[in-house]
Coordinates of C-alpha atoms (C1' of nucleotides) in Angstrom, one line a residue:
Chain G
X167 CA 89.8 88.8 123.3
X168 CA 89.1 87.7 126.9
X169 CA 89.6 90.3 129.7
X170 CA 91.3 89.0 133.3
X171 CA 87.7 87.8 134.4
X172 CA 87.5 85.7 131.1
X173 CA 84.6 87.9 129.4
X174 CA 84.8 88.7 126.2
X175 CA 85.9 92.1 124.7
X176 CA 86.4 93.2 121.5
X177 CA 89.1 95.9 119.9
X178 CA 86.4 97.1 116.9
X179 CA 88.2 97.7 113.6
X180 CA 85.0 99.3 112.7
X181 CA 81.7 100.0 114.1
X182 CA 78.8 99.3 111.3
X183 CA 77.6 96.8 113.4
X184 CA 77.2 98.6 117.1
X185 CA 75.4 101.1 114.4
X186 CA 73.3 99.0 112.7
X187 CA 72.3 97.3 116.6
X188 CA 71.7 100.6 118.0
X189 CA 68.9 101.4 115.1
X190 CA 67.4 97.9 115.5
X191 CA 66.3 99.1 119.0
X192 CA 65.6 102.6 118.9
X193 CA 63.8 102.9 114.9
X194 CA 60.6 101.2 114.0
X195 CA 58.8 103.7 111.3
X196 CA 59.3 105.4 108.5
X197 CA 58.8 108.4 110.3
X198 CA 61.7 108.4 111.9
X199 CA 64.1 108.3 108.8
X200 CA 66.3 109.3 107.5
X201 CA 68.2 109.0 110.8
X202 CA 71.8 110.3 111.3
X203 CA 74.0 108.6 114.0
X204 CA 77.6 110.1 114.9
X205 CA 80.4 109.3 117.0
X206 CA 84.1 110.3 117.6
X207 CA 85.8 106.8 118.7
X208 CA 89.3 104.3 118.6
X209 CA 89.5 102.0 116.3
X210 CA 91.8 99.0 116.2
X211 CA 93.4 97.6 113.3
X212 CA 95.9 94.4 113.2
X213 CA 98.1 96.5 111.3
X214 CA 101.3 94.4 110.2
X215 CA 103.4 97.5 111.0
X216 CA 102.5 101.0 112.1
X217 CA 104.2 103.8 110.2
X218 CA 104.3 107.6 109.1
X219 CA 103.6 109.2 112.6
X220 CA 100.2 109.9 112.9
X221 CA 98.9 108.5 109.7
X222 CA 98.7 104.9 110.1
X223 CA 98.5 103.7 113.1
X224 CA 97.4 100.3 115.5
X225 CA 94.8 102.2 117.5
X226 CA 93.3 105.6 116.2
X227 CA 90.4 108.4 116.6
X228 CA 87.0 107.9 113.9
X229 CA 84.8 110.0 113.4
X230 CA 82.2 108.4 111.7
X231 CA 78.5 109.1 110.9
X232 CA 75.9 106.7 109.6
X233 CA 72.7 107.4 107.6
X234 CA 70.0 105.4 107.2
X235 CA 67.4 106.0 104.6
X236 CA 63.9 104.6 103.7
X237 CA 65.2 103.7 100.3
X238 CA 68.0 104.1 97.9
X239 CA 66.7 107.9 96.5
X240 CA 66.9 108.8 100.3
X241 CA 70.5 107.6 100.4
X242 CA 71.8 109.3 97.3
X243 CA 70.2 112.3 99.3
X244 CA 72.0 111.5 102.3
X245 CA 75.6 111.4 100.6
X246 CA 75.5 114.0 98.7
X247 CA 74.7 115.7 102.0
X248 CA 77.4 114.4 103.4
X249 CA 79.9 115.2 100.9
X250 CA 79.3 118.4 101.2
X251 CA 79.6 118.7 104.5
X252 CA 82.8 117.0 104.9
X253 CA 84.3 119.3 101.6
X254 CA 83.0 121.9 104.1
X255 CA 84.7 120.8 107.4
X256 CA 87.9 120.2 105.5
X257 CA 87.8 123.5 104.2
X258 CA 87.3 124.7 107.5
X259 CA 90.2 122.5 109.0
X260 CA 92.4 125.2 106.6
X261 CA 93.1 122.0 104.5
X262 CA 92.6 121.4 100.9
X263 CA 91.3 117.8 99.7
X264 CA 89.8 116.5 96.6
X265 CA 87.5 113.4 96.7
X266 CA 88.2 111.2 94.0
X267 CA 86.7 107.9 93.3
X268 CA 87.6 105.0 95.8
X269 CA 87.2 101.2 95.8
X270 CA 84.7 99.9 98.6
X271 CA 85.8 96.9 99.0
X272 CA 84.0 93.4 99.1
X273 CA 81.5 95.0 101.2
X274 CA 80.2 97.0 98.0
X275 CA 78.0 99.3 97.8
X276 CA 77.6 101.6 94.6
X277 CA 79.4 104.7 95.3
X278 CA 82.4 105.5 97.4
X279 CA 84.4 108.2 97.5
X280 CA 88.0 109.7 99.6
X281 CA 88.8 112.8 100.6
X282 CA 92.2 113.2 99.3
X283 CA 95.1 115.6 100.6
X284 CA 97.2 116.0 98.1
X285 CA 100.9 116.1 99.0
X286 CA 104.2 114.1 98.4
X287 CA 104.6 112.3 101.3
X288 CA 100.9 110.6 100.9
X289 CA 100.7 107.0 101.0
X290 CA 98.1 106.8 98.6
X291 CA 98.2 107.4 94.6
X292 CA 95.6 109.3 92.4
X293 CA 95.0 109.9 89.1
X294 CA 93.6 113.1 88.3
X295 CA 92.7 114.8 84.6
X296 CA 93.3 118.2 84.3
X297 CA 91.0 119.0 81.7
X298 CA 87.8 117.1 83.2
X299 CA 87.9 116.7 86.4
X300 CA 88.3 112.8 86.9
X301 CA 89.2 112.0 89.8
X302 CA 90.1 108.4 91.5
X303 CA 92.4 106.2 93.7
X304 CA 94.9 104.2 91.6
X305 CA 92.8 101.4 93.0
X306 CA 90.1 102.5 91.5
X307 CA 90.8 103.7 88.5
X308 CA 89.4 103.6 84.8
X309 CA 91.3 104.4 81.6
X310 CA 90.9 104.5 77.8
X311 CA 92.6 102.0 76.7
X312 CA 95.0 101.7 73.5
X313 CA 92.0 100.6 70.7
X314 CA 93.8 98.1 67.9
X315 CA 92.0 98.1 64.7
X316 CA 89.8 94.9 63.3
X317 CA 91.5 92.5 62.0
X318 CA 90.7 89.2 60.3
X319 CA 91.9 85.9 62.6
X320 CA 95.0 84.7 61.4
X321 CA 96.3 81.0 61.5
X322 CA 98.2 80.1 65.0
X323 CA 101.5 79.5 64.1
X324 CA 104.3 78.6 66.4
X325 CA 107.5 80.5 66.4
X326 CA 110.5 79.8 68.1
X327 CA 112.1 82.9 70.7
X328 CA 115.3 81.2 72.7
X329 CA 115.7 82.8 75.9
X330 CA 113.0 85.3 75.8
X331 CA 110.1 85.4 78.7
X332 CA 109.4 89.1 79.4
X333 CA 107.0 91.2 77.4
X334 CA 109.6 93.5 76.8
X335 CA 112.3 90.8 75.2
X336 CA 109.2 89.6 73.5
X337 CA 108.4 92.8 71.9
X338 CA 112.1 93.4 70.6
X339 CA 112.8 89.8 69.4
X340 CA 109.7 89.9 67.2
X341 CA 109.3 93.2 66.2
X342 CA 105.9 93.8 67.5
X343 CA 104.5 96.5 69.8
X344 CA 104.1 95.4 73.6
X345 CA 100.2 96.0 72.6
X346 CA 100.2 93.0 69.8
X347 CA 101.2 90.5 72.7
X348 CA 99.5 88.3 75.7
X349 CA 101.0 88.6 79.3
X350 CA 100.3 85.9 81.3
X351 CA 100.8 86.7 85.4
X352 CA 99.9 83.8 87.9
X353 CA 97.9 84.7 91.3
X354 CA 97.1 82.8 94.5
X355 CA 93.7 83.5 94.8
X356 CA 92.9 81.8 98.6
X357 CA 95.3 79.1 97.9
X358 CA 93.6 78.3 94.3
X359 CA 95.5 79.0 91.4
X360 CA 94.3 81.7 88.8
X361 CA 95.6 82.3 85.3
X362 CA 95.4 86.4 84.3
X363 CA 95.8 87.0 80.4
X364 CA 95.8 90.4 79.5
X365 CA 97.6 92.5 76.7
X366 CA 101.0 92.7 76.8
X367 CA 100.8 97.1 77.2
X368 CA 98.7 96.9 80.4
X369 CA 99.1 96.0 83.7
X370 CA 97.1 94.1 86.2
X371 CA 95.4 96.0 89.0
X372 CA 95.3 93.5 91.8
X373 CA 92.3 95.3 93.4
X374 CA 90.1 95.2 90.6
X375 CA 91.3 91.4 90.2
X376 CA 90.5 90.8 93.9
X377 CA 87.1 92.2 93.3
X378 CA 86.3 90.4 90.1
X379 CA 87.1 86.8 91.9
X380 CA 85.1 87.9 95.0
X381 CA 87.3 89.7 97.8
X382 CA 89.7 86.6 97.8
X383 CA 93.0 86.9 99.4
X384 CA 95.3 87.7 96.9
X385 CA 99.0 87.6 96.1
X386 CA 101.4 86.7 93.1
X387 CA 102.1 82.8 92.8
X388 CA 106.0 82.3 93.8
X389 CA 108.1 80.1 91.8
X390 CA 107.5 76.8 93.6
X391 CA 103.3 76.9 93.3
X392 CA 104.3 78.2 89.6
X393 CA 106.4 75.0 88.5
X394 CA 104.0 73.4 90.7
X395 CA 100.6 74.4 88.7
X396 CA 102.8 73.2 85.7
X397 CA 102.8 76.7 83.9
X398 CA 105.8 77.8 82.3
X399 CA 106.8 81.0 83.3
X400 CA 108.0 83.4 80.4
X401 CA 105.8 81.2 78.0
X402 CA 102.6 80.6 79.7
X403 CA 99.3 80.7 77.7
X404 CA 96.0 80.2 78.2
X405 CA 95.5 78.4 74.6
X406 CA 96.0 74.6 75.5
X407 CA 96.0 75.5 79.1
X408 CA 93.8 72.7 80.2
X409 CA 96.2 70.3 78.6
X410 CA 99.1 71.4 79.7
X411 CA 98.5 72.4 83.5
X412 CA 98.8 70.1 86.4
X413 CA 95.9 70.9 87.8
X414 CA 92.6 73.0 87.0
X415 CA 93.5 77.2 86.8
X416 CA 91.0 79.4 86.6
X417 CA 91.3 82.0 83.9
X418 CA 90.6 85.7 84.2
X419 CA 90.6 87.8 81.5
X420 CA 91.2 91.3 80.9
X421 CA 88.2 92.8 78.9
X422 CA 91.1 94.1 76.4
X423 CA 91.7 91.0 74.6
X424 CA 87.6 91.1 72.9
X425 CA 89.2 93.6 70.8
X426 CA 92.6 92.5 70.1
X427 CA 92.9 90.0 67.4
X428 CA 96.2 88.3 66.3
X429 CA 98.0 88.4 69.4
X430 CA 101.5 87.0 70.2
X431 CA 101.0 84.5 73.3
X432 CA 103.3 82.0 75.2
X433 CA 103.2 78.4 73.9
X434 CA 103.5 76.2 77.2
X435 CA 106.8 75.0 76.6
X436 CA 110.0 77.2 76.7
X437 CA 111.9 79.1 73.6
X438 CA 108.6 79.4 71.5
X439 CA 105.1 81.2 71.2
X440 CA 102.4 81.4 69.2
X441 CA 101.2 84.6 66.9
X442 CA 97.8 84.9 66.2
X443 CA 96.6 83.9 69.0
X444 CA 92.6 85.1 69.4
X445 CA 90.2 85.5 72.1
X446 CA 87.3 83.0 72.1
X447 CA 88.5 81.1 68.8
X448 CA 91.7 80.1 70.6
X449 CA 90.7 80.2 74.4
X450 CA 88.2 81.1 76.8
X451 CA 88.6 82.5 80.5
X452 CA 86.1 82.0 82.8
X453 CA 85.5 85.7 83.9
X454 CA 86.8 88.7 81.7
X455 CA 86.2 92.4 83.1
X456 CA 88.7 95.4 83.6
X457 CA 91.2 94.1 85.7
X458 CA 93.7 97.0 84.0
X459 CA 95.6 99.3 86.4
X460 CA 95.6 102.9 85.4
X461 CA 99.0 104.7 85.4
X462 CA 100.3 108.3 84.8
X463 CA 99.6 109.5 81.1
X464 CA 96.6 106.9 80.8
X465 CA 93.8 108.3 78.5
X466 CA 90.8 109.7 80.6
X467 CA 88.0 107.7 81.1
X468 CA 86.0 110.8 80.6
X469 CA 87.0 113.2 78.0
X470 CA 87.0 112.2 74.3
X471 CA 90.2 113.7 73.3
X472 CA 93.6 112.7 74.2
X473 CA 93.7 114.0 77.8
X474 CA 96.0 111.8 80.3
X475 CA 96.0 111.5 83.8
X476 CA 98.4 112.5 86.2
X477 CA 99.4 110.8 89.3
X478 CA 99.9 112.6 92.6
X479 CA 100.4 111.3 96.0
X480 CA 97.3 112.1 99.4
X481 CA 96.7 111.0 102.6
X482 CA 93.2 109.9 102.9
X483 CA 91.3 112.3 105.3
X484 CA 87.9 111.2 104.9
X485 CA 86.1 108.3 103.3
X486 CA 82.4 108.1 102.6
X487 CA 80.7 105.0 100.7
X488 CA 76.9 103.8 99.9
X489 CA 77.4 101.0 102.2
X490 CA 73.1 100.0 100.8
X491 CA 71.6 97.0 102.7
X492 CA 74.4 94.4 103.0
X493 CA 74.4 95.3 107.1
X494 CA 70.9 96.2 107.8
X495 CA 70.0 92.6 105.4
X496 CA 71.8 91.0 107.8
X497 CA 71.1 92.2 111.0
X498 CA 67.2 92.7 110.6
X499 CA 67.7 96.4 110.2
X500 CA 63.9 97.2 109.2
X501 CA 61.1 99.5 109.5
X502 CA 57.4 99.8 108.6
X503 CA 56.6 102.2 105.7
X504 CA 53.7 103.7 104.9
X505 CA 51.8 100.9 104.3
X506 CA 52.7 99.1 107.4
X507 CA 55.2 97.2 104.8
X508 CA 58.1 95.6 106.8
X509 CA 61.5 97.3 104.8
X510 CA 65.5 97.1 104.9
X511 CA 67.0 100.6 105.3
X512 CA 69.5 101.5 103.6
X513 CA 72.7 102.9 104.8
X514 CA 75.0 105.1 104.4
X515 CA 78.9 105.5 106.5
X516 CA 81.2 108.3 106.3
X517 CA 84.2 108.5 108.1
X518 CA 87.1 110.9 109.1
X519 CA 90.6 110.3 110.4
X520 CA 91.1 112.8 113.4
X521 CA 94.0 112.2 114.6
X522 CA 95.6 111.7 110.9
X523 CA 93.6 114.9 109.9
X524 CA 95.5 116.7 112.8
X525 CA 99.3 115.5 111.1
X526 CA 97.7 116.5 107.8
X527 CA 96.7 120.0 108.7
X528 CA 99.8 120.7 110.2
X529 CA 101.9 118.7 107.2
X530 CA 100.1 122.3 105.3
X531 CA 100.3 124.9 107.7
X532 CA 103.8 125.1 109.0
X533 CA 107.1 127.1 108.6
X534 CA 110.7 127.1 109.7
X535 CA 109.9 127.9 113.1
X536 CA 106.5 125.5 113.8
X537 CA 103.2 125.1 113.3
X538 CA 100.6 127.9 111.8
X539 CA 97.6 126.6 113.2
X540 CA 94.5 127.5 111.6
X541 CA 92.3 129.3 113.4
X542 CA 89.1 127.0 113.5
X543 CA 91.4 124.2 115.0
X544 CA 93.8 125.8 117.1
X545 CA 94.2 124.8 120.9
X546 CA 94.1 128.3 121.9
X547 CA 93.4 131.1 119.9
X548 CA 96.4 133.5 121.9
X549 CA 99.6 133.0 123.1
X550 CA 100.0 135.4 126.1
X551 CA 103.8 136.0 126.4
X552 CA 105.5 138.0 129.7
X553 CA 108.6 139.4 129.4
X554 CA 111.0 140.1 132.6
X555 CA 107.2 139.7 134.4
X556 CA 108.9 140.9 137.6
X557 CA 109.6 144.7 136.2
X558 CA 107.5 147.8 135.4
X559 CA 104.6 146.3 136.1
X560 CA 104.7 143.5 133.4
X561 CA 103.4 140.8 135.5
X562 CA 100.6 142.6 136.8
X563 CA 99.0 143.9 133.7
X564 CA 100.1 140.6 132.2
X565 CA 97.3 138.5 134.9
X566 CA 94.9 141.7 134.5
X567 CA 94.7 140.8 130.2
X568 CA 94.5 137.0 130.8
X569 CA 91.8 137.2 133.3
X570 CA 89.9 139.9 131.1
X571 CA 90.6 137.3 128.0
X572 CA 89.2 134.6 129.8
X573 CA 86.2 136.8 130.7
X574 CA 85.3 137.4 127.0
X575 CA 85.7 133.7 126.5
X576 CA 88.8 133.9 124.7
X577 CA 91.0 130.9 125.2
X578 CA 94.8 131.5 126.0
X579 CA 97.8 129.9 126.7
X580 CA 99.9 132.1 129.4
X581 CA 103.8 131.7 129.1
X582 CA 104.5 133.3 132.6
X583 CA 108.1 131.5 132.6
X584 CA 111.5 133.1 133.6
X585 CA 113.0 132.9 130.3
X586 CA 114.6 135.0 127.9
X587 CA 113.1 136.5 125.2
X588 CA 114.4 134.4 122.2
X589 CA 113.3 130.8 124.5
X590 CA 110.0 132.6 124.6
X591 CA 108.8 133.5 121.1
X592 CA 110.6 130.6 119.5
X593 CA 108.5 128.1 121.4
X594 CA 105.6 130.5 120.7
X595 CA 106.5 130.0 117.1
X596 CA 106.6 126.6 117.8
X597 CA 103.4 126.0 119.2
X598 CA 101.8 128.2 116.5
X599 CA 98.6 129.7 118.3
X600 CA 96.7 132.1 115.5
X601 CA 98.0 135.4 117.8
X602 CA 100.8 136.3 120.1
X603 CA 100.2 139.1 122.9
X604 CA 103.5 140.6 124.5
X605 CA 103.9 142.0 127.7
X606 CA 107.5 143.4 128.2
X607 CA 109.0 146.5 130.1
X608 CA 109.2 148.2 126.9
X609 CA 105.8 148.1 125.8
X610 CA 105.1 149.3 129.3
X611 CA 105.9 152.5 128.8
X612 CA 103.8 152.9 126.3
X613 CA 101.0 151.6 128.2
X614 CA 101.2 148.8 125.2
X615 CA 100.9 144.9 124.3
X616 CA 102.6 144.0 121.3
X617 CA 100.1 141.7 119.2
X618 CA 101.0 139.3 116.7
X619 CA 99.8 137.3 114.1
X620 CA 101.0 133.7 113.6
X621 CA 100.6 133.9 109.6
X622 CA 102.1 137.6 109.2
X623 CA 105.5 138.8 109.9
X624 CA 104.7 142.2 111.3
X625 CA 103.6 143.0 114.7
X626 CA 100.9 146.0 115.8
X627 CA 101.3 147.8 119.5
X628 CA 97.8 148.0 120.7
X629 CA 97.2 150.2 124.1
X630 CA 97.1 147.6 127.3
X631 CA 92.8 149.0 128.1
X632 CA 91.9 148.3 124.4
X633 CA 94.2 144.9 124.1
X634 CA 91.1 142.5 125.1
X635 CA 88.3 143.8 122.9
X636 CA 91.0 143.9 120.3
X637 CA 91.8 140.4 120.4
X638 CA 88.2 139.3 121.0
X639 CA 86.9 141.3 117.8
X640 CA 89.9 139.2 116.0
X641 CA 88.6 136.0 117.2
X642 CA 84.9 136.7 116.2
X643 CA 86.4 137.5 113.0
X644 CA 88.3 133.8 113.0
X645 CA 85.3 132.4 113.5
X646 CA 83.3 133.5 110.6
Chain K
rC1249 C1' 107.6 86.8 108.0
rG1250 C1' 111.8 88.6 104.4
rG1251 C1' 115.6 92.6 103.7
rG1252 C1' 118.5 96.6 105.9
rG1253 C1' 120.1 99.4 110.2
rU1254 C1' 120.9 101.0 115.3
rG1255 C1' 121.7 100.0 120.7
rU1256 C1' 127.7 104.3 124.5
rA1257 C1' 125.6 110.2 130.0
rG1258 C1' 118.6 112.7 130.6
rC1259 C1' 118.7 113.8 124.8
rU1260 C1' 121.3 113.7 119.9
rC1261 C1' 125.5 111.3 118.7
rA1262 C1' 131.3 110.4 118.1
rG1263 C1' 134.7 106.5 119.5
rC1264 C1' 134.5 100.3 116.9
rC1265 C1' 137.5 99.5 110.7
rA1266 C1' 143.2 99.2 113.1
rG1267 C1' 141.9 96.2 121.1
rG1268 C1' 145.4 99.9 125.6
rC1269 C1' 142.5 106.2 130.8
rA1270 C1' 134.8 106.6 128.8
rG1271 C1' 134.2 111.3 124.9
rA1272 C1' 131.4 115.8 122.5
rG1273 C1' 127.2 119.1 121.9
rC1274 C1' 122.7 120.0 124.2
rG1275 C1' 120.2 119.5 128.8
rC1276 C1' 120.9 119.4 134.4
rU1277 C1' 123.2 121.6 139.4
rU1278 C1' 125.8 125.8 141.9
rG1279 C1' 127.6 130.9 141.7
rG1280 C1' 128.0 135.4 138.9
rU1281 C1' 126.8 138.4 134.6
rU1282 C1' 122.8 139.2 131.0
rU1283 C1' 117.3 140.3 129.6
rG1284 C1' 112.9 142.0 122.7
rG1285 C1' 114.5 136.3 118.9
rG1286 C1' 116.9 129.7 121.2
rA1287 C1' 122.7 134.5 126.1
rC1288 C1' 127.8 134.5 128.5
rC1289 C1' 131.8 133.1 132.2
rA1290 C1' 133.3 129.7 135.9
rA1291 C1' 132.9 125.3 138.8
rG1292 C1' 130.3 120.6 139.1
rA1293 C1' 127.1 116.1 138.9
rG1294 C1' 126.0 112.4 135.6
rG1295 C1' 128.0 105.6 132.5
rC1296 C1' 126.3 97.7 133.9
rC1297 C1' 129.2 101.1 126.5
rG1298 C1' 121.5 96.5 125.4
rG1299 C1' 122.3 91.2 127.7
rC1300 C1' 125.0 86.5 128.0
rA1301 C1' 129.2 83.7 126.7
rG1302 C1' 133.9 83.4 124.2
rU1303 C1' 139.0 85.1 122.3
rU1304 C1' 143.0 88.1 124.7
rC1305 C1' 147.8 90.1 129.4
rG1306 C1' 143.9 93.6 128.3
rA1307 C1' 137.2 94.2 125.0
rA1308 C1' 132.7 99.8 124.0
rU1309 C1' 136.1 97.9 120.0
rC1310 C1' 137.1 91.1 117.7
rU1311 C1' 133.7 86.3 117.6
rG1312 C1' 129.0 83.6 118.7
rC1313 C1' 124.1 83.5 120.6
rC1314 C1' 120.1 86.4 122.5
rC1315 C1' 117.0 90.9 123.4
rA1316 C1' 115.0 95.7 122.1
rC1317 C1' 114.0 99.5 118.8
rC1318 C1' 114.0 102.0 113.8
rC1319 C1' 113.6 101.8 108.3
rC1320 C1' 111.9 99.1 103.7
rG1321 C1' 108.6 95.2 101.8
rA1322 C1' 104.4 91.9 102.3
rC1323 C1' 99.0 93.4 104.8
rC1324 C1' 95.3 97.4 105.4
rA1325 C1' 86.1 95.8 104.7

RNA sequence: CGGGGUGUAGCUCAGCCAGGCAGAGCGCUUGGUUUGGGACCAAGAGGCCGGCAGUUCGAAUCUGCCCACCCCGACCA
């Protein structure tokens, strides 16, 4: 975009390449590496609609750190450094998160991983096992899939099904198990047709898809491009597709079919399909991989036994990949090694939501009345609340506490308002600072604060000379 | 862009179906009482009913067009 003097500006999504730049200029040896670079920063994103308070918004707070390593040993080093600081931090933030497995994207990279907080009102989906472990984004993930015993090929045979086009209707009509059959679903991959067989039991996971043909732009064909192509929906099949299509359709393949002989598939022409219908023999597709999605009570990838995986809902917090060479390639990232050898580092990016982290923590710690903030990210670490402040004393001792608070570096948030008592400790509540100090009349003449903790229900009276080291010790205590 | 919804007092909303004095609660102002868990009494202030046009004796209410906002979906290295 252009600013009012016409020079150019730009609203960065993402900051790998201001990264990569800054390392150009300021990294010329080995012995400078591996090199950490952090920054806390907005980010813009064209998003088509902003949602979910805090959690997904146009213009956001990063922080995001960058590695970049000598080679790729000294990147796995890197991020697994990483890792566990961030499990650390979000610890810390008094918020529990899993990392599971994540997709990278067309950018790549060989590992990538999100920090997860699990909870209902997520916008993201996981698969988890129970037994081992496995963790991943829906996106993402792997499963066993359903294994059909070897079978000899069978002769194709046509068979005629009036009326029938879904899996399901298929299934009933003919007496076989969704698992025996070929579903056919029709993509617009960048404009271009593409063809996706894959067994009737699974379903396509349009990320994986997206991946396998490249990080096209990807969405379902719609009726018109569909009659268009010349495929006939409901009884579409990739055996005599050439013939029958309008127009060239790439095939893609789900890796499922290798192994699933005798197959009931679409014909090409309405009311009919054929059975025995086999992979290779019968049709090829021009790329077959996993392009399965992975649902709730899918067999584990990992374990040998039956274990399933259950879906739960998280808000990504966090989000570290191997991002490798693809930027510092590009850019003329380099460095001399020992050897005075001219080589591409290799980088690393981890990132964390802040100001989504800050609706997450307090999406955990809150009650009724407000937030509980955890003490490591609380604004202040005491409310200091006056009651009637203009009798017995109470706004005197009340400025003598905050000023001695302040002195042992304690931060605090004085209500000095004329308001009653209920206004007072409900917005304390509220506001949910880790301890509440009262000043009242009352505890006056016992020469007394009240102190409070945010978490407990019960309240101590702690004489007014010792009230400061008191609350101090507490604080050093937060802050182990 | 598609689907749904909402615009009335500072805020949250009722009134619209079935046209006829512009309403409630909270907040605000003034006076008084109250003071350890969102007080009470009394008196007040506060409105282009989103905008424009139409129907009608009469429109917040019915009709048309427009604008804004919210929700769902599509999108999200």
């Amino acid at each position: 975009m252009k600013d009012r003097r016409d020079r150019e500006m730009v609203l960065a999504p993402t900051h790998e390449e201001a990264v990569t730049d800054l390392f150009k200029q300021q990294v010329q040896s080995y012995r400078n590496l591996p090199a950490l670079v952090y920054q806390i920063q907005t980010k813009f994103r064209n998003e088509l609609r902003s949602r979910g308070g805090l959690i997904r918004l146009r213009e956001f707070i990063m922080m995001d750190l960058y590695s970049f390593d000598a080679d790729w040993e000294g990147l796995d080093r890197s991020y697994d450094a990483m890792l566990q600081a961030y499990t650390n931090v979000f610890q810390r933030c008094g918020l529990p998160t899993v990392a599971v497995q994540a997709d990278s994207g067309p950018i790549g990279g060989k590992d990538s991983q999100e920090f997860m907080y699990l909870t209902d009102v997520g916008e993201d989906e996981i698969l988890l096992c129970d037994r081992c472990g496995y963790a991943a984004n829906t996106e993402k993930a792997d499963h066993r899939k359903l294994a059909l015993p070897p079978e000899e090929p069978l002769a194709l045979e046509e068979v005629a099904t009036p009326g029938i086009k879904t899996i399901e209707e298929l299934s009933r009509f003919l007496d076989v198990p969704p698992e025996r059959t070929l579903k056919a679903v029709f993509y617009a991959a960048s404009g271009e047709p593409v063809f996706v067989a894959i067994r009737g039991d699974l379903d396509v996971n349009e990320t994986k898809l997206r991946n396998a043909l490249g990080g096209v732009e990807l969405r379902l064909m719609d009726d018109r491009e569909v009659e268009a192509a010349g495929l006939v929906a409901g009884s579409a099949s990739p055996v005599g597709l050439e013939k029958a299509a309008k127009r060239p359709v790439r095939v893609v393949a789900d890796d499922s079919v290798r192994s699933s002989p005798n197959l009931v598939g679409g014909a090409n022409k309405p009311d009919a399909h054929l059975r025995n219908v086999n992979f290779e023999r019968d049709w090829q597709a021009g790329i077959v991989t996993d392009i399965s999605l992975a649902r709730e009570g899918s067999a584990c990838p990992q374990c040998d036994d039956a274990s399933t995986l259950t879906l739960r809902r998280g808000i990504e917090s966090g989000h570290v990949f191997k991002l490798g060479t693809v930027y510092s390639e590009k850019m003329g990232a380099t460095f001399l090694d020992q050897e005075g050898r001219q080589q591409v580092a290799v980088m690393g990016c981890y990132g964390i939501g802040v100001d989504r982290l800050l609706a997450a923590i307090i999406q955990e710690n809150h009650d009724e009345q407000g937030i509980i903030w955890p003490a490591s990210v609380a604004p202040y670490a005491v409310h200091l609340v006056t009651l009637s402040a203009d009798r017995g004393g109470v706004g005197e001792a009340a400025e003598r506490l905050y000023a001695e608070l302040v002195e042992r570096g304690v931060e605090v948030l004085y209500d000095d308002r004329e308001e009653s008592p209920g206004v007072k400790f409900a917005d304390a509540d509220l506001l949910g600072m880790p301890l509440r100090l009262t000043v009242s009349p009352r505890n006056m003449k016992e020469d007394s604060v009240e102190l409070k903790r945010r978490d407990e229900s019960d309240s101590t009276m702690v004489p007014l000379s010792e009230a400061a080291s008191r609350v101090a010790e507490l604080v050093a205590e937060f802050e182990e």
